[in-house]
Amino acid sequence: MYKLLPSSIAVLPFLSLSVLAADVIDPITIIEPPVIADEGHNFEGAYVGILADYDFGKLRSGPATGPLISRDIESPYFGALAGLNVLYNGYIVGVEADVLSGGKSNSFSCSPTQICSERFKWTASLRGRIGVTHNKWMVYGTGGFAFAEATSTTTPPTGGTTGTANISLNGWTAGLGAEYAVTSNVRVKAEYLYTDYGTRSIPAGTISAVAYKANPKINSVRIGAIYGF
């Protein structure tokens, strides 16, 4: 028994060092990365808004049996919009309607003694939209139907005519746009549309003794503010 004692005493320092090492070395602490909140915006749902619009383009008009003369036209408009978006297969798909008014007259010389004027009293469209989103942005393509009411006047009137014609227009429109979410409910937008109203007839006895035809093609640049529900 006394012969084993020195061996036991020799082992004690190693046991003490092991206990001390266990006290000094802490377990490894795993630091979890911070959770970053999703900054994306939900563009789904119904919405309403206001629009400011600037139109510029070409009006081709002339006698029904003759060549058309092209003239530049331009005008600002103001109006309102409403729409609905849904999420479908990762895309924002929706429908939007708008109506604008306040167009100014575009006047030009239509004969050596007469001034002709064209004015769009109001314009409207009903369009489909499809877009993609990234964070607070959405970019989209759009297309659909376009409608307008225009007034054509001749001063002074040709003999035997009223000097005025009201013209109902309809055609197609297409373009691109982008929206940015300012808050959870408020967005701003910018949009470009190209609209072709086709060729429309103007009856004889209105602005001319003979029938006329007109073909407006319009570029629209718009900005707006939207409130989403």
Coordinates of C-alpha atoms in Angstrom, one line a residue:
M1 CA 0.0 0.0 0.0
Y2 CA 2.8 2.5 0.9
K3 CA 4.5 1.7 -2.4
L4 CA 1.6 3.1 -4.4
L5 CA 1.4 6.4 -2.6
P6 CA 4.1 8.2 -4.6
S7 CA 2.4 7.3 -7.8
S8 CA -0.9 8.7 -6.6
I9 CA 0.8 11.9 -5.5
A10 CA 2.4 12.3 -8.9
V11 CA -1.0 12.2 -10.6
L12 CA -2.5 15.0 -8.5
P13 CA -0.9 17.9 -10.4
F14 CA -2.3 16.7 -13.7
L15 CA -5.9 16.4 -12.2
S16 CA -5.6 20.0 -10.8
L17 CA -4.5 21.3 -14.2
S18 CA -7.5 19.6 -15.9
V19 CA -10.0 21.1 -13.5
L20 CA -8.4 24.6 -13.9
A21 CA -8.5 24.4 -17.7
A22 CA -12.2 23.4 -17.6
D23 CA -12.9 26.5 -15.4
V24 CA -10.9 28.9 -17.7
I25 CA -12.3 27.8 -21.1
D26 CA -15.9 28.8 -21.7
P27 CA -18.2 26.9 -24.0
I28 CA -18.3 28.4 -27.5
T29 CA -21.1 30.9 -27.9
I30 CA -22.9 30.9 -31.3
I31 CA -24.0 34.5 -32.2
E32 CA -27.2 34.4 -34.4
P33 CA -27.2 36.9 -37.3
P34 CA -29.7 39.8 -36.8
V35 CA -33.1 39.3 -38.4
I36 CA -33.6 42.0 -41.1
A37 CA -37.2 43.0 -41.6
D38 CA -38.6 42.6 -45.1
E39 CA -38.8 46.0 -46.7
G40 CA -41.0 44.8 -49.5
H41 CA -44.4 46.5 -50.1
N42 CA -47.7 44.8 -50.6
F43 CA -49.1 46.1 -53.9
E44 CA -52.2 44.0 -53.7
G45 CA -55.7 45.3 -53.2
A46 CA -58.0 48.2 -54.3
Y47 CA -56.7 51.7 -54.7
V48 CA -57.7 55.2 -55.9
G49 CA -55.6 58.2 -57.0
I50 CA -55.2 61.5 -58.8
L51 CA -53.3 62.2 -62.0
A52 CA -51.6 65.0 -63.8
D53 CA -51.1 64.3 -67.6
Y54 CA -49.4 66.0 -70.5
D55 CA -50.4 64.8 -74.0
F56 CA -48.6 65.5 -77.3
G57 CA -49.1 63.9 -80.7
K58 CA -50.4 64.2 -84.2
L59 CA -53.8 64.9 -85.5
R60 CA -54.2 63.8 -89.1
S61 CA -57.4 65.3 -90.7
G62 CA -58.9 66.3 -94.1
P63 CA -61.8 65.8 -96.5
A64 CA -63.1 62.2 -96.5
T65 CA -62.1 61.7 -100.1
G66 CA -58.8 63.5 -99.9
P67 CA -55.4 63.2 -98.3
L68 CA -55.0 63.8 -94.5
I69 CA -52.8 66.7 -93.3
S70 CA -50.8 66.1 -90.1
R71 CA -50.7 68.7 -87.3
D72 CA -49.1 68.8 -83.9
I73 CA -51.4 68.9 -80.9
E74 CA -50.6 69.1 -77.1
S75 CA -52.5 69.7 -73.9
P76 CA -52.3 69.2 -70.1
Y77 CA -55.0 67.2 -68.3
F78 CA -56.0 66.4 -64.7
G79 CA -58.1 63.5 -63.4
A80 CA -58.6 60.5 -61.2
L81 CA -58.0 56.8 -61.3
A82 CA -59.1 53.6 -59.6
G83 CA -57.9 50.0 -59.8
L84 CA -57.4 46.6 -58.2
N85 CA -54.3 44.4 -58.0
V86 CA -53.9 40.7 -57.2
L87 CA -50.8 38.5 -56.9
Y88 CA -50.8 35.7 -59.5
N89 CA -47.8 33.3 -60.0
G90 CA -45.4 35.9 -58.6
Y91 CA -46.7 38.7 -60.7
I92 CA -49.0 41.7 -59.8
V93 CA -52.0 41.5 -62.1
G94 CA -54.7 44.1 -62.1
V95 CA -57.1 46.4 -63.9
E96 CA -57.1 50.2 -63.8
A97 CA -59.6 52.9 -65.1
D98 CA -59.0 56.6 -65.3
V99 CA -60.7 59.7 -66.6
L100 CA -59.2 63.1 -67.2
S101 CA -60.4 66.6 -68.4
G102 CA -59.3 70.1 -68.8
G103 CA -57.8 69.9 -72.3
K104 CA -56.9 73.1 -74.1
S105 CA -57.7 74.0 -77.7
N106 CA -55.1 73.5 -80.4
S107 CA -55.7 76.1 -83.2
F108 CA -54.3 76.2 -86.7
S109 CA -55.0 77.8 -90.1
C110 CA -57.2 75.5 -92.1
S111 CA -57.8 77.9 -95.0
P112 CA -56.6 81.4 -96.0
T113 CA -59.6 82.8 -94.2
Q114 CA -60.4 80.3 -91.5
I115 CA -59.0 79.1 -88.2
C116 CA -59.7 75.5 -87.0
S117 CA -59.5 74.4 -83.4
E118 CA -59.4 70.9 -81.9
R119 CA -60.0 70.2 -78.2
F120 CA -60.3 67.0 -76.2
K121 CA -62.9 67.7 -73.6
W122 CA -62.2 64.5 -71.7
T123 CA -60.2 61.3 -72.1
A124 CA -60.6 57.9 -70.4
S125 CA -59.1 54.4 -70.4
L126 CA -59.8 50.9 -69.1
R127 CA -56.6 48.9 -69.0
G128 CA -55.1 45.7 -67.8
R129 CA -51.7 45.7 -66.0
I130 CA -49.1 43.2 -65.2
G131 CA -46.0 43.9 -63.2
V132 CA -43.1 42.7 -61.0
T133 CA -42.0 44.1 -57.6
H134 CA -38.8 44.7 -55.8
N135 CA -38.8 46.1 -52.3
K136 CA -40.9 49.3 -52.5
W137 CA -40.9 49.4 -56.4
M138 CA -43.3 48.0 -59.0
V139 CA -42.7 48.2 -62.7
Y140 CA -45.5 47.2 -65.1
G141 CA -46.8 47.0 -68.6
T142 CA -50.3 48.1 -69.4
G143 CA -52.8 48.1 -72.3
G144 CA -56.5 48.3 -73.1
F145 CA -59.2 50.5 -74.4
A146 CA -59.2 54.3 -74.8
F147 CA -62.1 56.7 -75.1
A148 CA -62.4 60.5 -75.6
E149 CA -64.8 63.3 -76.5
A150 CA -63.4 66.0 -78.8
T151 CA -64.8 69.2 -80.3
S152 CA -63.8 70.6 -83.7
T153 CA -64.6 74.2 -84.6
T154 CA -64.1 76.4 -87.7
T155 CA -64.1 80.2 -87.4
P156 CA -65.8 81.7 -89.1
P157 CA -68.1 78.9 -90.2
T158 CA -68.3 77.9 -93.8
G159 CA -71.6 79.0 -95.4
G160 CA -74.3 76.4 -94.7
T161 CA -72.4 74.8 -91.8
T162 CA -72.7 75.0 -88.0
G163 CA -68.9 75.4 -87.6
T164 CA -68.8 72.9 -84.7
A165 CA -68.6 69.1 -84.5
N166 CA -68.6 66.9 -81.4
I167 CA -66.7 63.7 -82.0
S168 CA -66.8 60.5 -79.9
L169 CA -63.5 58.6 -80.1
N170 CA -62.5 55.1 -79.1
G171 CA -59.3 53.1 -79.8
W172 CA -56.5 51.3 -78.0
T173 CA -53.7 52.3 -75.7
A174 CA -50.6 50.7 -74.3
G175 CA -47.6 51.7 -72.3
L176 CA -45.2 51.2 -69.3
G177 CA -45.1 52.6 -65.8
A178 CA -43.6 52.4 -62.3
E179 CA -44.9 52.9 -58.8
Y180 CA -43.0 53.6 -55.5
A181 CA -44.4 53.0 -52.0
V182 CA -43.9 56.0 -49.8
T183 CA -45.8 54.5 -46.9
S184 CA -47.9 51.3 -46.4
N185 CA -50.8 53.0 -48.0
V186 CA -49.4 55.9 -50.2
R187 CA -47.7 55.4 -53.5
V188 CA -46.5 57.6 -56.3
K189 CA -46.4 56.7 -60.0
A190 CA -45.1 57.7 -63.4
E191 CA -46.5 56.3 -66.6
Y192 CA -46.2 56.6 -70.4
L193 CA -49.1 55.7 -72.7
Y194 CA -49.4 55.6 -76.5
T195 CA -53.0 55.9 -77.8
D196 CA -54.4 55.5 -81.3
Y197 CA -58.0 56.5 -81.6
G198 CA -58.3 55.2 -85.2
T199 CA -59.9 57.2 -88.0
R200 CA -63.3 58.9 -87.3
S201 CA -65.7 60.6 -89.6
I202 CA -67.0 64.2 -89.2
P203 CA -70.4 64.7 -90.9
A204 CA -70.9 67.2 -93.7
G205 CA -72.5 70.4 -92.7
T206 CA -70.6 70.7 -89.4
I207 CA -67.1 72.0 -89.8
S208 CA -67.2 71.7 -93.6
A209 CA -69.8 71.4 -96.4
V210 CA -68.2 68.0 -97.1
A211 CA -67.5 65.1 -94.8
Y212 CA -64.2 65.1 -93.0
K213 CA -62.1 62.4 -91.3
A214 CA -59.7 62.6 -88.4
N215 CA -57.1 60.3 -86.9
P216 CA -55.5 61.4 -83.6
K217 CA -52.4 59.5 -82.2
I218 CA -51.4 60.7 -78.8
N219 CA -48.4 60.2 -76.4
S220 CA -49.2 60.7 -72.7
V221 CA -46.8 61.3 -69.9
R222 CA -48.3 61.0 -66.4
I223 CA -47.5 61.4 -62.8
G224 CA -49.9 60.5 -59.9
A225 CA -50.4 59.8 -56.3
I226 CA -52.3 56.6 -55.1
Y227 CA -53.9 55.6 -51.8
G228 CA -54.2 51.8 -51.4
F229 CA -56.8 50.1 -49.2

